[in-house]
XYZ file of C-alpha atoms in Angstrom:
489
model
C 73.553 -84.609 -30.071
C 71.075 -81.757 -29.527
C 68.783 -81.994 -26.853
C 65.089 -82.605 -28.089
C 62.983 -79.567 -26.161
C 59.294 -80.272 -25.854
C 56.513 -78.235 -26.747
C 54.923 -76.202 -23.671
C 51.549 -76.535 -23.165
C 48.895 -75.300 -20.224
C 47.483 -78.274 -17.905
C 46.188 -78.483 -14.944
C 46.032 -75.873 -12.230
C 48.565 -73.801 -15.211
C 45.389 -74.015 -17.465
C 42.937 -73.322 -14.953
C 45.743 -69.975 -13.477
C 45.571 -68.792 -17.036
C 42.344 -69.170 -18.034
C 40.885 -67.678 -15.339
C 42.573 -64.236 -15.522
C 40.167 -63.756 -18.357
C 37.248 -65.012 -16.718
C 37.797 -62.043 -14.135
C 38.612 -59.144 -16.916
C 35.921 -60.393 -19.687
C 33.767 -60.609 -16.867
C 33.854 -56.752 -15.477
C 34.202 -55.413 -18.916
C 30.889 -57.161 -20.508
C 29.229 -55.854 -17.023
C 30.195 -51.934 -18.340
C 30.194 -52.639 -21.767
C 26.545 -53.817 -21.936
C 25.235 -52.415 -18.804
C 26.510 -48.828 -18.796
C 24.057 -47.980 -21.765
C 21.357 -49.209 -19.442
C 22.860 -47.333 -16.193
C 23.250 -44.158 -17.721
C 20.289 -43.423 -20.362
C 17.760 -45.052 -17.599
C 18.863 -44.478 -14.405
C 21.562 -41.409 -15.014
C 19.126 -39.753 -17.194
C 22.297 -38.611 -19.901
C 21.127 -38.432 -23.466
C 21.573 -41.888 -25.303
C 23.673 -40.288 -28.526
C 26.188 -39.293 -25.608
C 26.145 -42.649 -23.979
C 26.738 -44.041 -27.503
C 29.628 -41.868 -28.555
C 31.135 -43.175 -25.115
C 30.558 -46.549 -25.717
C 32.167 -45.792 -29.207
C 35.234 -44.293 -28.212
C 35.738 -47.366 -25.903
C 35.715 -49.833 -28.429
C 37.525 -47.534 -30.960
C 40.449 -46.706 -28.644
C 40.715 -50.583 -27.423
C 41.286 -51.760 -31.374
C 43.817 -48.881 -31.670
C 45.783 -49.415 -28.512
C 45.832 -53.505 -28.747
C 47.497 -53.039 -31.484
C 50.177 -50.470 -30.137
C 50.399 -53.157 -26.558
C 51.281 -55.784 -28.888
C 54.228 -54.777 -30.560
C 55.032 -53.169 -26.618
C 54.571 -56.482 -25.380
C 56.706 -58.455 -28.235
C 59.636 -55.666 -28.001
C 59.885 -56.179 -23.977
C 63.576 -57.536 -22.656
C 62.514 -60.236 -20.462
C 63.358 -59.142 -17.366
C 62.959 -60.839 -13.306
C 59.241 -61.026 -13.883
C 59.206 -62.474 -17.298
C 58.276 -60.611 -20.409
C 54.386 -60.631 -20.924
C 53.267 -61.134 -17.481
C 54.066 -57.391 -15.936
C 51.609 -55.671 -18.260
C 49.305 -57.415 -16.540
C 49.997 -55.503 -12.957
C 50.738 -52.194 -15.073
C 47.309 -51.695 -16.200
C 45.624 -53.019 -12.855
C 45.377 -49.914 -10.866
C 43.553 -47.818 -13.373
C 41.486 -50.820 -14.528
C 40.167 -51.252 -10.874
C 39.292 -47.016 -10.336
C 37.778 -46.810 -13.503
C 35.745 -50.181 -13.123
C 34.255 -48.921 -9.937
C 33.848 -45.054 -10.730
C 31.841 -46.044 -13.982
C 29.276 -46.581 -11.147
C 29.763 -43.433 -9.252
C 29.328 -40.488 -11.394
C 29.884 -37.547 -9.019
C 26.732 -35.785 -10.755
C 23.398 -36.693 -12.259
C 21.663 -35.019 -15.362
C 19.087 -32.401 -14.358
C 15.379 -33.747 -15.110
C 15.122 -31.507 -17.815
C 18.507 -31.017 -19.215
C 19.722 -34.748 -20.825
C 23.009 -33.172 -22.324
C 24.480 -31.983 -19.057
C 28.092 -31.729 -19.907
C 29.953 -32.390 -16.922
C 28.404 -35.952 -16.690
C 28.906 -36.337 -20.393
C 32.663 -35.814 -19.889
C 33.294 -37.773 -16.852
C 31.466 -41.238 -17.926
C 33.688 -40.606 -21.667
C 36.648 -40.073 -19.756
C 36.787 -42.837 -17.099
C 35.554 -45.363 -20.163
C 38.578 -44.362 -22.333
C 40.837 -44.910 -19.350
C 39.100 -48.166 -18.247
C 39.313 -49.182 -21.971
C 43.026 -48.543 -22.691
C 44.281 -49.897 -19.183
C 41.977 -53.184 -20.022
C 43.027 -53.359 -23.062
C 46.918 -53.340 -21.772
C 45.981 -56.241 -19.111
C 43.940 -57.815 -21.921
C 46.733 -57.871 -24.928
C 49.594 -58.750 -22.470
C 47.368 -62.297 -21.551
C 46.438 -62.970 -25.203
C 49.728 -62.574 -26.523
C 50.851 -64.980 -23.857
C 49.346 -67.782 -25.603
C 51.081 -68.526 -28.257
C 54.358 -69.043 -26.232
C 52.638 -70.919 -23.212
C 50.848 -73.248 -25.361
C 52.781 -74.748 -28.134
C 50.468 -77.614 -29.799
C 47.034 -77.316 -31.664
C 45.604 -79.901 -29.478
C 46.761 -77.959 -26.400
C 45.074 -74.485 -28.013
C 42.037 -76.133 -28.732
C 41.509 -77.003 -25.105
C 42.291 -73.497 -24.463
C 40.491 -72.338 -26.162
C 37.279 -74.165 -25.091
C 37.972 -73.381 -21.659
C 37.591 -69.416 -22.463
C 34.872 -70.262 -24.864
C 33.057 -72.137 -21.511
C 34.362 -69.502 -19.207
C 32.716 -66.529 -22.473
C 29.312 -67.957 -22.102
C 29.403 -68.284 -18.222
C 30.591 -64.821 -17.808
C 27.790 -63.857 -20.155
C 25.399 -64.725 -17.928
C 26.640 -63.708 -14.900
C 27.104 -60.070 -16.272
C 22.907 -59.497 -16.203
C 22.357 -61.947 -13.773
C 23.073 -59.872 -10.852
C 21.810 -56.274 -12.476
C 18.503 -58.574 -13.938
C 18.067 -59.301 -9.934
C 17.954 -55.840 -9.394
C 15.650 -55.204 -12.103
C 13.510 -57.810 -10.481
C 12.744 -56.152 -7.186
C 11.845 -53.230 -8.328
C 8.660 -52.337 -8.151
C 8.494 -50.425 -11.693
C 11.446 -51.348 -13.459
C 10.588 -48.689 -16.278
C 10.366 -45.819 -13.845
C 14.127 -46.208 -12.545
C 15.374 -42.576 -12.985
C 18.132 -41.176 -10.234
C 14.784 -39.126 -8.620
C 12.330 -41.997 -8.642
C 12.451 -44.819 -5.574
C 13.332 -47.544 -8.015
C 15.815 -45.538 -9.407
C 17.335 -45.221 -6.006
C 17.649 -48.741 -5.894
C 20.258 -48.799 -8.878
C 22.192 -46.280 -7.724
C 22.946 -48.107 -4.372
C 23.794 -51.769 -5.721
C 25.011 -51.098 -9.149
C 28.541 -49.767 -7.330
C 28.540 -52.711 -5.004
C 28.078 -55.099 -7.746
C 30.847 -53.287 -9.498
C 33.322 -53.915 -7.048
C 32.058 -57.060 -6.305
C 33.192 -58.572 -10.017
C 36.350 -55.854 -9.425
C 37.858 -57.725 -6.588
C 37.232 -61.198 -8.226
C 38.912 -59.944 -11.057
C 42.021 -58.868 -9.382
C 42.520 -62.220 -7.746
C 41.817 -64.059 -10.918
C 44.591 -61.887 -12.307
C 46.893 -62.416 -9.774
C 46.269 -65.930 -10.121
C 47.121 -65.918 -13.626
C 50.213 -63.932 -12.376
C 51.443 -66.283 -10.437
C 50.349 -69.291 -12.836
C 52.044 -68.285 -16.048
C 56.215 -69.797 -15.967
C 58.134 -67.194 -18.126
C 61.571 -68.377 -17.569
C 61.675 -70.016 -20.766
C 62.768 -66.801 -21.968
C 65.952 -66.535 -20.120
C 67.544 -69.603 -21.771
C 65.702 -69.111 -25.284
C 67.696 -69.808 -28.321
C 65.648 -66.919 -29.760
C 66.093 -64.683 -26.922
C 67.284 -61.690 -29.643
C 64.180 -61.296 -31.927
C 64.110 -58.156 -34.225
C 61.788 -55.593 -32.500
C 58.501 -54.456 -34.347
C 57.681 -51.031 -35.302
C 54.472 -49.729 -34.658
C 53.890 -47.668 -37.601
C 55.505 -51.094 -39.598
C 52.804 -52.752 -37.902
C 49.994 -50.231 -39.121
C 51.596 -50.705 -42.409
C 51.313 -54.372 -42.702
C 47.364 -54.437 -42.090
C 46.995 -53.199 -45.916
C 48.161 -56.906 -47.267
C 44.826 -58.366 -46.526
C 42.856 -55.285 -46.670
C 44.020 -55.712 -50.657
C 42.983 -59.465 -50.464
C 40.095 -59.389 -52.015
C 38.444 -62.386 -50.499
C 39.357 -61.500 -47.296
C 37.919 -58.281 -47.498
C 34.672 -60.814 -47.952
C 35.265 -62.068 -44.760
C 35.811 -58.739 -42.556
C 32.977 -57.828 -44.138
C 31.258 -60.506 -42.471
C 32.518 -59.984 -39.342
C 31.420 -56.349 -39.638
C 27.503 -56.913 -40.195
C 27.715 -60.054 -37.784
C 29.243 -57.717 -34.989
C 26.588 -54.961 -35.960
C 23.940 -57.752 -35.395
C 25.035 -58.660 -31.641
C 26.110 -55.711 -30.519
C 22.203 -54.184 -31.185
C 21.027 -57.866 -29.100
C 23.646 -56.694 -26.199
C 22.973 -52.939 -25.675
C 18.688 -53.466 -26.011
C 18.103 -57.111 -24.177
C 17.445 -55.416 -21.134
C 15.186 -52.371 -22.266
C 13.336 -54.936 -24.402
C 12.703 -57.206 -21.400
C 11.457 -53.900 -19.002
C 9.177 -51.657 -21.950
C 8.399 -54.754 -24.427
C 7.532 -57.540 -22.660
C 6.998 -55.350 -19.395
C 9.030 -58.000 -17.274
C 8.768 -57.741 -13.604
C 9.360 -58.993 -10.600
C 10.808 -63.064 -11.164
C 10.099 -62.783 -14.696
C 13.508 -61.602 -15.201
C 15.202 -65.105 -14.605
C 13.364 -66.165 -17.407
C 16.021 -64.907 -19.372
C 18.567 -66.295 -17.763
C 17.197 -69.846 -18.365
C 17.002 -68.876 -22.027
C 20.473 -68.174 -22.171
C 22.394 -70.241 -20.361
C 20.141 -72.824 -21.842
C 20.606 -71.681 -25.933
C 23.948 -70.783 -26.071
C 24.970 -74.169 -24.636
C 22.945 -76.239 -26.118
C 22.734 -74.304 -29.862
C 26.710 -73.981 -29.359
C 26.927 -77.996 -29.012
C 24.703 -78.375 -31.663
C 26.769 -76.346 -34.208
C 29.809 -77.892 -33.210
C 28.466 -81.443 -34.256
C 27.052 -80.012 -37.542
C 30.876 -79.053 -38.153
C 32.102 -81.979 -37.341
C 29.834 -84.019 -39.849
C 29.401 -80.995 -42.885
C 33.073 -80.378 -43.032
C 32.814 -80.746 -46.968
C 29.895 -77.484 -46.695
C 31.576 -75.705 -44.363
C 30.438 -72.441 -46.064
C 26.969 -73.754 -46.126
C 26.426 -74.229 -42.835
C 28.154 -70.938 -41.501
C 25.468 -69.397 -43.606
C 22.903 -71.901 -42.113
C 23.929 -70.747 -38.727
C 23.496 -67.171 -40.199
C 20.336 -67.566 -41.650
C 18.857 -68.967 -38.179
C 19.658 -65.532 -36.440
C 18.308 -64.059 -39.379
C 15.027 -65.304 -39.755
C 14.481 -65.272 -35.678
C 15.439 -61.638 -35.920
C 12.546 -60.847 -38.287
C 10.332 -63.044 -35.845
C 10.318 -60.186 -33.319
C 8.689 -58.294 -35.780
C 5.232 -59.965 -34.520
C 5.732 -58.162 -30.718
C 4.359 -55.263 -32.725
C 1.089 -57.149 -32.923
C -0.864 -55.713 -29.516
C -3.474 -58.860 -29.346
C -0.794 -61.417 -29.121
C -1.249 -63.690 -25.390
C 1.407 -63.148 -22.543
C 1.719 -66.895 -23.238
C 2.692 -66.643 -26.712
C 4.996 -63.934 -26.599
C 7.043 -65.986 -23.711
C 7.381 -69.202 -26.366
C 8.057 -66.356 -28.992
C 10.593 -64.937 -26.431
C 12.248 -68.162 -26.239
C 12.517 -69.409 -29.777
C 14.004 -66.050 -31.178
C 16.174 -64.704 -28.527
C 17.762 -68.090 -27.638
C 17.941 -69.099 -31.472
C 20.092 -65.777 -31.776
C 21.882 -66.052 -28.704
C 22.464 -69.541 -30.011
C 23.902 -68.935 -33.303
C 26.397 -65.350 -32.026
C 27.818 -67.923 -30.035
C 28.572 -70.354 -32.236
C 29.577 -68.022 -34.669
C 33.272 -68.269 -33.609
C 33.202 -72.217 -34.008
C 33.035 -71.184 -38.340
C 35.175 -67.566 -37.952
C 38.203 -68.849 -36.507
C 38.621 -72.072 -39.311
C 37.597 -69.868 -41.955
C 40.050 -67.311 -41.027
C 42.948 -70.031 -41.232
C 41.939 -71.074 -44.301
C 41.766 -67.790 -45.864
C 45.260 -67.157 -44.428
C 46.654 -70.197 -45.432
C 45.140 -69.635 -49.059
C 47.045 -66.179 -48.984
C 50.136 -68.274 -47.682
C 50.173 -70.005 -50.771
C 50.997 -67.219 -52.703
C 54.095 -65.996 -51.547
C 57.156 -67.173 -53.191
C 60.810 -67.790 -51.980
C 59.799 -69.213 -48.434
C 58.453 -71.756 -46.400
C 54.515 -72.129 -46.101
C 54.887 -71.961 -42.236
C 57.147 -68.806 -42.054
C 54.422 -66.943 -45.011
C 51.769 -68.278 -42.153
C 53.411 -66.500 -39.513
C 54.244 -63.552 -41.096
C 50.214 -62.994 -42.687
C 48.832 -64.271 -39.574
C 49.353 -60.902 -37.208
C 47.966 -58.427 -39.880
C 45.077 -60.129 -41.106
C 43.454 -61.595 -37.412
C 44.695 -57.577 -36.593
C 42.616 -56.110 -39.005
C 39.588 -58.670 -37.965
C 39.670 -57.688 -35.012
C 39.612 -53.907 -35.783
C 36.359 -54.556 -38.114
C 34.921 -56.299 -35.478
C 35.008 -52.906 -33.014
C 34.409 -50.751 -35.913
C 31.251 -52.769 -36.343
C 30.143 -53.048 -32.710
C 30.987 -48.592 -32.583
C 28.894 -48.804 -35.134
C 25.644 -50.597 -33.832
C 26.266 -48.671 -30.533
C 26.154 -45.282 -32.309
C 22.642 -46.262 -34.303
C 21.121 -47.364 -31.031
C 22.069 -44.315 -29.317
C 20.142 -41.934 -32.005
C 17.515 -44.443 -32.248
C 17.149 -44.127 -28.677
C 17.238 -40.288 -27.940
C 14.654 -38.661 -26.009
C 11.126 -40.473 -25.404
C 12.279 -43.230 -28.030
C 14.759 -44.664 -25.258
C 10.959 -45.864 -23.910
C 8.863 -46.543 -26.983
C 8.101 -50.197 -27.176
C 7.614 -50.352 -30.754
C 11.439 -48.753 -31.232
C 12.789 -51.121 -29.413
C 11.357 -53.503 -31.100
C 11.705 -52.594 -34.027
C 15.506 -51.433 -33.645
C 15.885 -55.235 -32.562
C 14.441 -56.383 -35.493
C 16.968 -54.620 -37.277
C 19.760 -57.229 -36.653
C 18.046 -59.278 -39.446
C 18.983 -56.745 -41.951
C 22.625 -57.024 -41.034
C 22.698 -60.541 -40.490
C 21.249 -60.790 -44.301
C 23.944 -58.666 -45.536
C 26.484 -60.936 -43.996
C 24.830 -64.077 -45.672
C 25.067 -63.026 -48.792
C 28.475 -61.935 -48.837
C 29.818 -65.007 -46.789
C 27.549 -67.064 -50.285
C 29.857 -65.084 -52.647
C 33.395 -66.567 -51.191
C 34.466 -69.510 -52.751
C 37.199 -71.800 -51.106
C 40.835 -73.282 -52.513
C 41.491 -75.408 -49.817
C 39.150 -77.892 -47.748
C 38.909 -77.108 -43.821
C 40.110 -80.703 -43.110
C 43.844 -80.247 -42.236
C 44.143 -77.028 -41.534
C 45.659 -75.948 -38.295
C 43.407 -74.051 -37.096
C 45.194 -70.057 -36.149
C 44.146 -69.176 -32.907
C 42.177 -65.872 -33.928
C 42.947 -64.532 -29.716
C 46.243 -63.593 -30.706
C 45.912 -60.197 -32.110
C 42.291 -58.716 -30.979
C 40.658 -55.931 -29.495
C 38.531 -56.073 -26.755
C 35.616 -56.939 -28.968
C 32.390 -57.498 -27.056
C 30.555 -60.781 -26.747
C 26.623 -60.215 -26.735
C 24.918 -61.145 -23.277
């Protein structure tokens, strides 16, 4: 009689080891991926547009390469360490150098010379290397999943710890620069060659290393967490290896699904929408609404506030609206929508300090709110479509057609989610060149302009129409193929 082998799954001090490896890396990259804008147009004095082609090239070369890890990862023999678990240690060194010299540029741009080339190169080279070695460490923990955790109930505690341990790490990303910011005494004078300027360069590198070294032990700990040996007596042991360029290959099926291609589409604008919130929250707090000294946490309370408490609130609406699931993803839509074309009354000069704090708080946390809860209607819709696509293949079983689509269509989400965010990040950095990088009504404006792109979305995500109901579906955990697409702070 064959032996009955149970489904693994991640509890305890297992969950906790694996979960908090990306705690540590999601941590250290939303600190550079949000912050470095900040750092090097402000403080750095380097010419947004080159800041943005960076920031660009960082999220373009992460979708590329997590594409290229993953089919390194799946072909790997397991060997003494297991089979996953060494990429994790193989991108570490140049993860850790390139996390801290982000912070350390070895020159500054001249006061009147923005494009000075040999800073240019050096922050676009040490963020390519930072993003491909991340993007190793990342892929090789993702792709983990999957195997470690066997049972839909099991993922879906996963995956609320990383959505818990998202939104934490969200916060703690600005709360240490926004205490900088705070004891400044002008925190929109904070060039390299002004006192408050100073002041950046000097703790910026020290908080740098300080989420560096926590991220290192939180990756060891996931190290050291994560049991492997499963593949040494796996039936399965000899899988057929992946091709790379096969791989490539395979992301045309749902790019020629028609509804799908609804849905990236979605994903796009919705990633253009967040990523604008992420790179200009900070400038907006300093030249908008001229923040200083402990009005900084103010922000914090907003957000660790909203994107718990809107994220809750979504998740019941979900449970109870499962019949208009559509509806209420555009609902959710339509909130960050309409509170993005709220900003538009900052223009207004006569408005009280008063008001635009209550403003503040009702359309910043609304957003914050809803990009956060995004995922909770993404993710199911994404199974559904997949499973809808599943239905049409003939001559095999629906679960083999599910794991066959599933790799090239959440691979091809995840590459219009970084071609969207490139996207936002190049339009903010021409919005931003020159004097504009300190114009008030920009900024504003520029923020404003997530409302256009959020509209866009709404509309298209009204046009698809669904086969199956989300009731019943197992939901495909979207974290198995992705890029190291940026959450919003």
């Amino acid at each position: 009689m064959s032996e009955i082998i149970k489904p693994r799954e991640l509890h305890g001090t297992k969950l906790f080891g694996y979960s908090i490896g990306f705690f540590g890396l999601f941590l250290t990259n939303l600190l550079i991926s949000v912050f470095a804008l900040q750092f090097y147009v402000y403080t750095v004095n380097l010419n947004s547009l080159l800041v943005s082609i960076g920031l660009a090239m960082q999220l373009f070369f992460s979708a590329i390469f997590s594409i290229v890890f993953g089919v390194m990862t799946d072909n790997k023999k397991p060997g003494r360490f297991g089979k996953r678990r060494p990429f994790l240690m193989y991108g570490l060194p140049i993860w850790v150098l390139t996390s801290i010299l982000i912070w350390l540029p070895p020159w500054y741009c001249p006061e009147d010379n923005e494009f000075f080339l040999p800073t240019a190169i050096y922050f676009c080279v040490v963020i390519i290397l930072n993003s491909i070695s991340g993007t190793l460490i990342l892929t090789a923990h993702i792709s983990m999943l999957p195997e470690q955790s066997q049972t839909h109930n099991n993922r879906k505690k996963v995956a609320s710890m990383n959505t818990f341990f998202t939104i934490i790490a969200s916060i703690l990303s600005l709360l240490l620069p926004l205490i900088i910011q705070s004891i400044l005494k002008d925190p929109t004078a904070v060039k390299w060659w002004e006192p408050s300027g100073k002041v950046i360069l000097f703790y910026m590198p020290l908080i740098g290393i300080g989420f560096v070294i926590f991220g290192v032990i939180s990756l060891i700990l996931t190290f050291f967490s994560v049991d492997e040996s499963f593949h040494k007596t796996s039936l399965n042991a000899e899988m057929k290896k992946k091709s790379i360029l096969a791989t490539f290959q395979q992301m045309a099926i749902p790019a020629k699904d028609k509804k799908y291609r609804k849905y990236l589409a979605v994903r796009y604008f919705n990633s253009i929408g967040g990523r604008i919130l992420g790179l200009l929250v900070v400038p907006f707090l300093a030249f908008v609404l001229r923040f200083k000294g402990n009005e900084f946490y103010i922000y914090i309370l907003v957000s660790f506030s909203c994107k718990f408490g809107w994220f809750f609130v979504w998740k019941k609406i979900i449970e109870k609206e499962k019949q208009n699931f559509i509806k209420m993803y555009s609902l959710c839509i339509a909130s960050s929508m309409i509170a993005s074309f709220l900003e538009l009354l900052f223009l207004i000069n006569i408005l009280s300090y008063e008001f635009k704090i209550i403003l503040f708080v009702i359309t910043i946390g609304t957003i914050l709110g809803a990009i956060y809860s995004f995922r909770l209607f993404a993710t199911p819709l994404a199974a559904i479509l997949i499973y809808e696509a599943a239905d049409k293949v003939k001559n095999t079983s629906k679960d083999k057609a599910v794991s066959e689509l599933s790799g090239s269509y959440l691979g091809i989400m995840s590459f219009m989610m970084s071609l969207g965010q490139a996207s936002a990040t190049i339009m903010v950095g021409i919005i931003l060149m020159g004097p504009n990088s300190e114009n008030p009504t920009i900024i504003t404006l520029c923020l404003c302009s997530m409302g256009i792109f959020y509209l866009i979305s709404m509309v298209i995500l009204g046009r698809i129409k669904l086969e199956r109901s989300i009731s019943g579906i197992d939901t495909i955990n979207e974290s198995k193929e992705t890029s190291r697409t940026i959450t919003p702070v």
